[in-house]
Coordinates of C-alpha atoms in Angstrom, one line a residue:
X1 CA 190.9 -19.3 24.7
X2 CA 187.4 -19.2 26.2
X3 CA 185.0 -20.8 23.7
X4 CA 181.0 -20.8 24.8
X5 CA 180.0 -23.8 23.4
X6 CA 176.6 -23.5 23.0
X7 CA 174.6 -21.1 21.5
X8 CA 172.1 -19.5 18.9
X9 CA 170.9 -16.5 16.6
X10 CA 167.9 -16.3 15.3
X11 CA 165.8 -13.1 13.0
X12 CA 162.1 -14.0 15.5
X13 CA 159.6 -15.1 14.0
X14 CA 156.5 -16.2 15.9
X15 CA 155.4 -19.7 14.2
X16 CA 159.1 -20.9 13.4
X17 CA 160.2 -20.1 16.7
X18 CA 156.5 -21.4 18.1
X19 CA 158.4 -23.0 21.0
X20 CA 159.2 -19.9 22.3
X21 CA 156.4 -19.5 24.9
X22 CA 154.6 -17.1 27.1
X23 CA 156.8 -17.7 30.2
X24 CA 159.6 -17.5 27.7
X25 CA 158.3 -13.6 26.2
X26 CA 161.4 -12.4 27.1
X27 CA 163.1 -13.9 23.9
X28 CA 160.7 -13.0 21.4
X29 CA 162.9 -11.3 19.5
X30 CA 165.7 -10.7 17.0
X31 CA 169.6 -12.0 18.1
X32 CA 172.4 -11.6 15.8
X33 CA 176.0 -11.4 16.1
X34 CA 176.3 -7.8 17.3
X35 CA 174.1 -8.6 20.1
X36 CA 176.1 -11.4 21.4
X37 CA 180.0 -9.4 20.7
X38 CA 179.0 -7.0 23.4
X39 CA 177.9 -9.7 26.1
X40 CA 181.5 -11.4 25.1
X41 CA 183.5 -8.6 25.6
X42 CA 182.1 -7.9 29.0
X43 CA 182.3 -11.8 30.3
X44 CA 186.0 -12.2 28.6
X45 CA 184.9 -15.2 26.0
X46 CA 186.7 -15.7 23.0
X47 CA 184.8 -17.6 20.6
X48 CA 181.5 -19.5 20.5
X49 CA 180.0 -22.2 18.5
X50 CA 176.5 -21.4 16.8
X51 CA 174.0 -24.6 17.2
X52 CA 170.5 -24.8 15.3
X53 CA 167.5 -23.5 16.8
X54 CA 165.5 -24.2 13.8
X55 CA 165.3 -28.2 11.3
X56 CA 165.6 -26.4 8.2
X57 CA 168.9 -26.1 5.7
X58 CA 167.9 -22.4 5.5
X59 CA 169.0 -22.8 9.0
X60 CA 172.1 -24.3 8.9
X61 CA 173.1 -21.7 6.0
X62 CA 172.1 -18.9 7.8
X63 CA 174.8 -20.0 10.5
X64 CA 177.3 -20.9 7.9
X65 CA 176.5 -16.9 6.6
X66 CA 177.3 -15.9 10.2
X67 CA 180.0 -17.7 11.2
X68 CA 181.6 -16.7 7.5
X69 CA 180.7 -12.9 8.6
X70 CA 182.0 -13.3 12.5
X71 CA 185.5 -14.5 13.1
X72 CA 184.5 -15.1 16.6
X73 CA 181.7 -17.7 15.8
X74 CA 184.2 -20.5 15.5
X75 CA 182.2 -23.4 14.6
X76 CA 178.5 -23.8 13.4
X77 CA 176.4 -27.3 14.7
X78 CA 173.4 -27.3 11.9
X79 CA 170.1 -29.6 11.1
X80 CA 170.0 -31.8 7.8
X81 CA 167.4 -34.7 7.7
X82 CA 169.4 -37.3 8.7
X83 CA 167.0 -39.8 7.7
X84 CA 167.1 -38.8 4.3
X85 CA 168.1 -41.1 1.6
X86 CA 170.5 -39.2 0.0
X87 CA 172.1 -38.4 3.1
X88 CA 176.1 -39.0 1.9
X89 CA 175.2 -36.7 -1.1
X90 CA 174.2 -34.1 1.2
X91 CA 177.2 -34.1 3.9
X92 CA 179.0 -34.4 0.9
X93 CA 178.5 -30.9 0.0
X94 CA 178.4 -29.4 3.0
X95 CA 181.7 -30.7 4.0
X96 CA 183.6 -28.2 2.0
X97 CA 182.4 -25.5 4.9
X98 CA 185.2 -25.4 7.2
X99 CA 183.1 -24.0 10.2
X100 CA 180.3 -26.4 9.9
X101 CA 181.8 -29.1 12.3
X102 CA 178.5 -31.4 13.4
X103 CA 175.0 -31.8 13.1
X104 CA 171.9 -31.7 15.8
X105 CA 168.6 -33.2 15.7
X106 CA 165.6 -31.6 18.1
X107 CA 165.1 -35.1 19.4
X108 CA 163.8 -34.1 22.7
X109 CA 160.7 -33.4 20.5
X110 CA 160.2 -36.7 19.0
X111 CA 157.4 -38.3 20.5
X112 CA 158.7 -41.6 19.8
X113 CA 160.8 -42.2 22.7
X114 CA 163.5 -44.3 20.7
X115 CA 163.8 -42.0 17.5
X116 CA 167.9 -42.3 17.7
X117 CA 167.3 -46.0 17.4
X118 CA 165.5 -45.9 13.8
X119 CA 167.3 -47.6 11.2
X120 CA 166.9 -44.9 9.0
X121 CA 168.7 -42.5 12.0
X122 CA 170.9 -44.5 12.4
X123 CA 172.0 -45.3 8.9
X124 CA 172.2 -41.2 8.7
X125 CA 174.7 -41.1 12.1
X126 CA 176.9 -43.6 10.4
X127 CA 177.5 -41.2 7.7
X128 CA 178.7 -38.4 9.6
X129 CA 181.9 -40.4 10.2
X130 CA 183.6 -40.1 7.5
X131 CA 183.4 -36.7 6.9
X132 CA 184.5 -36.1 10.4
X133 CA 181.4 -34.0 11.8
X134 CA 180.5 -34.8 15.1
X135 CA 176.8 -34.8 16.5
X136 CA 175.1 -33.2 19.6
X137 CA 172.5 -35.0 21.4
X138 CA 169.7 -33.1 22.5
X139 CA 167.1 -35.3 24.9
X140 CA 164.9 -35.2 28.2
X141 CA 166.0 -37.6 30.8
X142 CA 162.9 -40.1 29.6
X143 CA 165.4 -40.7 26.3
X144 CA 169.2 -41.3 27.9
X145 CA 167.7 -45.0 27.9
X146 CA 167.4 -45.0 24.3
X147 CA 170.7 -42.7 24.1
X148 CA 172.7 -45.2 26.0
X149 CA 171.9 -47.6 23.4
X150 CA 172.6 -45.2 20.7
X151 CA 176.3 -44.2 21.1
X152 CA 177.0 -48.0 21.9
X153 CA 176.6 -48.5 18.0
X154 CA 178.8 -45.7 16.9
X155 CA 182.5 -45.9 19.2
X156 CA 184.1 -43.8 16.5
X157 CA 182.0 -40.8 16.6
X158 CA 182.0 -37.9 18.5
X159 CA 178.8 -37.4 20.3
X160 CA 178.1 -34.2 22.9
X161 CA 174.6 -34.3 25.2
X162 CA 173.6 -30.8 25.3
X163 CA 172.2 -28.8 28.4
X164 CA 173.4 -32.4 30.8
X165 CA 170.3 -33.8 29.5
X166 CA 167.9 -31.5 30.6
X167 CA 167.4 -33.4 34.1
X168 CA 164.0 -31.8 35.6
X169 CA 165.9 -29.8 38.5
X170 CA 163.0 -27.7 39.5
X171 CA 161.3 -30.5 40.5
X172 CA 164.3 -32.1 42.0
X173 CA 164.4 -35.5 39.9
X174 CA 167.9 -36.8 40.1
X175 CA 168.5 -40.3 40.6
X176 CA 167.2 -41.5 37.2
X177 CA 168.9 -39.3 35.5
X178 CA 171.7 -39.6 37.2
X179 CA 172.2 -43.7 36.7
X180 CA 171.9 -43.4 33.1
X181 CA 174.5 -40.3 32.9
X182 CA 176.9 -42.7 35.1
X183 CA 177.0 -45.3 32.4
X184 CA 177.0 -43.2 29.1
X185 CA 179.7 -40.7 30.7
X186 CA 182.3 -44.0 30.4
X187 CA 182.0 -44.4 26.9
X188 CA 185.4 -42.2 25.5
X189 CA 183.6 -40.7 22.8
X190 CA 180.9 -39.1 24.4
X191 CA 181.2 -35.9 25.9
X192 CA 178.7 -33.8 27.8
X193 CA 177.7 -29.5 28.0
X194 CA 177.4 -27.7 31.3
X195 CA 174.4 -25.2 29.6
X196 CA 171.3 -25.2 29.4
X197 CA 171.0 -26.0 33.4
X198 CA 169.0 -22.3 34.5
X199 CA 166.3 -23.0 32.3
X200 CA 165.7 -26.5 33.5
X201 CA 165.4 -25.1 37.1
X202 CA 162.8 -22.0 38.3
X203 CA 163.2 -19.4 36.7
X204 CA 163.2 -17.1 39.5
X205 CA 164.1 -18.7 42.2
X206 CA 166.8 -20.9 41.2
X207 CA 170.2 -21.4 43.2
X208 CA 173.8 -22.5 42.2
X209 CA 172.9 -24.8 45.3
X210 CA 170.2 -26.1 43.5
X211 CA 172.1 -27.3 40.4
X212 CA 175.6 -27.7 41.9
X213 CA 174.7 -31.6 42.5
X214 CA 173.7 -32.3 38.5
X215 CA 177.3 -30.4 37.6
X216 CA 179.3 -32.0 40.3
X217 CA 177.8 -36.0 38.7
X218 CA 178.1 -35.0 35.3
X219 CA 182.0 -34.4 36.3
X220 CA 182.7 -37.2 38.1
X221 CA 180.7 -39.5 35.2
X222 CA 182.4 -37.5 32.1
X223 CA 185.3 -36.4 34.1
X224 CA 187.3 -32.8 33.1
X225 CA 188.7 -33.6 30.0
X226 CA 184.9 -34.3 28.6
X227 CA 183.2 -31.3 29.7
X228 CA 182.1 -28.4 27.9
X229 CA 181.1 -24.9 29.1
X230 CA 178.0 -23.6 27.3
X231 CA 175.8 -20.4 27.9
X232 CA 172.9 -21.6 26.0
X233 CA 172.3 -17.9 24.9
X234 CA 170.1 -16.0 24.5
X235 CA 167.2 -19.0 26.0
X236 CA 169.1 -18.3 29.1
X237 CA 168.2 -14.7 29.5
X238 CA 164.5 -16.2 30.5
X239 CA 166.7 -16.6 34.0
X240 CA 169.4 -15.0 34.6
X241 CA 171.9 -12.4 32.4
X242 CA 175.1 -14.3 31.0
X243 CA 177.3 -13.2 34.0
X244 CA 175.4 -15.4 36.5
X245 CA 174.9 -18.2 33.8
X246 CA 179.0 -17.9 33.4
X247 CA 180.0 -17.5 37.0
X248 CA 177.2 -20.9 38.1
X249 CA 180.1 -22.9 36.1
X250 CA 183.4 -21.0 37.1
X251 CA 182.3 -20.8 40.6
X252 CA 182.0 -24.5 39.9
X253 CA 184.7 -25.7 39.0
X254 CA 187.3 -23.0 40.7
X255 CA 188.7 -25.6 43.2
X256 CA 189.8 -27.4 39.6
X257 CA 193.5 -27.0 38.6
X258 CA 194.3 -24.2 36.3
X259 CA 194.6 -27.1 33.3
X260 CA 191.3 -28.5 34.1
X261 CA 189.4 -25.0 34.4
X262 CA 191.1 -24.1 31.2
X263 CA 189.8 -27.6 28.9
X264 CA 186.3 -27.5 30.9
X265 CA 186.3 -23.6 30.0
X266 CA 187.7 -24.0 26.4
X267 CA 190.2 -26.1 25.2
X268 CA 187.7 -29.2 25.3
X269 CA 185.4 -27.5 22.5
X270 CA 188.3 -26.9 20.8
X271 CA 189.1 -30.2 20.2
X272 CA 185.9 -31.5 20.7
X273 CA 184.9 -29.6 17.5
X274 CA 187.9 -29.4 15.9
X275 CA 188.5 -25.6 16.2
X276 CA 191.8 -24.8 15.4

């Protein structure tokens, strides 16, 4: 099974999706299901998993409606306030949703660079472990610091860093980035998405040259049976269609044995999120 493992729908809507920019026009509008069942059946993927775009719970029940709708979306990753006080009460009723399998916070948009360090973060993280939901990590290279730290505390969960951590490729910064992604790609528990990489270069002039060195140290730091492929649809339309975004990763990784094309391709989501 070929699961993407990072995507999202969204009904547009120009001051919640106010991040959605001028160079970015191309996305300024409506994706749903439908939309996404035709670009699967031409790029031969099986199943995806729907991640928030938006920190609301209208969000994460609007996925939860989708994914109940769509067999195909296999697993949801929505926003609640994980700081909030009531924080057990709240997992607590959203565990009964087989398809909800983790949260995600828009921490790349915290302007505090240590946000996942808050006691009040981190008392929220701590809950998600008992009701087995995992977490994705979503940060600029400025926080892996602070991330590093983070999953340290927490060797039970299941953590995921979305889009490699968003290293600035089009300005070719590496070595930072790459340091930090060394150490946290040891710990067992952490595991790491090859999406979101197209958007983080030029948007018309990128190369799978370009970004072949960022995929080729997030495998050898997270190694094949920690890596996730993820299209990051429909944000990666702003450079490139879905074939090229697909074909940058299985061009990649087509030296791999069959097993490790297949778990890097797949069968790593699936048990990452518990997709059965």
């Amino acid at each position: 099974m070929v699961i993407d493992s990072h995507q999202h729908f969204w009904k547009y809507e120009p001051i919640k999706h106010s991040w959605i920019d001028d160079s970015m026009a191309a996305i300024r509008k409506d994706f749903l299901p439908a939309d996404l069942q035709k670009v699967y059946a031409e790029n031969d993927i099986d199943g995806c998993i729907a991640v928030q775009a938006d920190q609301t719970l209208e969000e994460t029940d609007f996925l939860l409606k989708l994914a109940e709708e769509n067999d195909f979306i296999k697993g949801v990753v929505g926003w609640v306030d994980l700081r909030a006080e009531n924080i057990d009460e709240v997992l607590k009723s959203y565990s009964k949703f087989k398809k909800l399998k983790g949260f995600r916070h828009v921490v790349q948009g915290e302007a505090d660079h240590n946000f996942l360090l808050r006691p009040d973060f981190l008392r929220g993280i701590t809950a998600l472990e008992k009701y087995n939901f995992t977490y994705d990590i979503l940060v600029f290279p400025h926080q892996l610091g602070a991330v590093l730290e983070f999953v340290k505390r927490f060797p039970n969960q299941k953590f995921v860093i979305d889009h490699i951590a968003k290293p600035y490729i089009k300005d070719g910064f590496y070595d930072g980035w790459a340091a930090l992604m060394f150490e946290i790609g040891k710990l067992p528990n952490v595991y790491c998405k090859l999406s979101g990489m197209v958007t983080e270069a030029d948007y018309s002039n990128w190369s799978p040259a370009q970004i072949t060195p960022y995929m080729k140290l997030v495998l050898f730091a997270f190694g094949w049976k920690k890596v996730l492929f993820g299209s990051d649809w429909p944000v990666c339309l702003v450079a490139g269609n879905y074939k090229e975004v697909k074909k940058l990763v299985t061009d990649f990784i087509a030296k791999l044995s069959t097993t490790e094309q297949v778990s890097i391709m797949g069968e790593n989501a699936k048990k990452f999120y518990n997709i059965k």
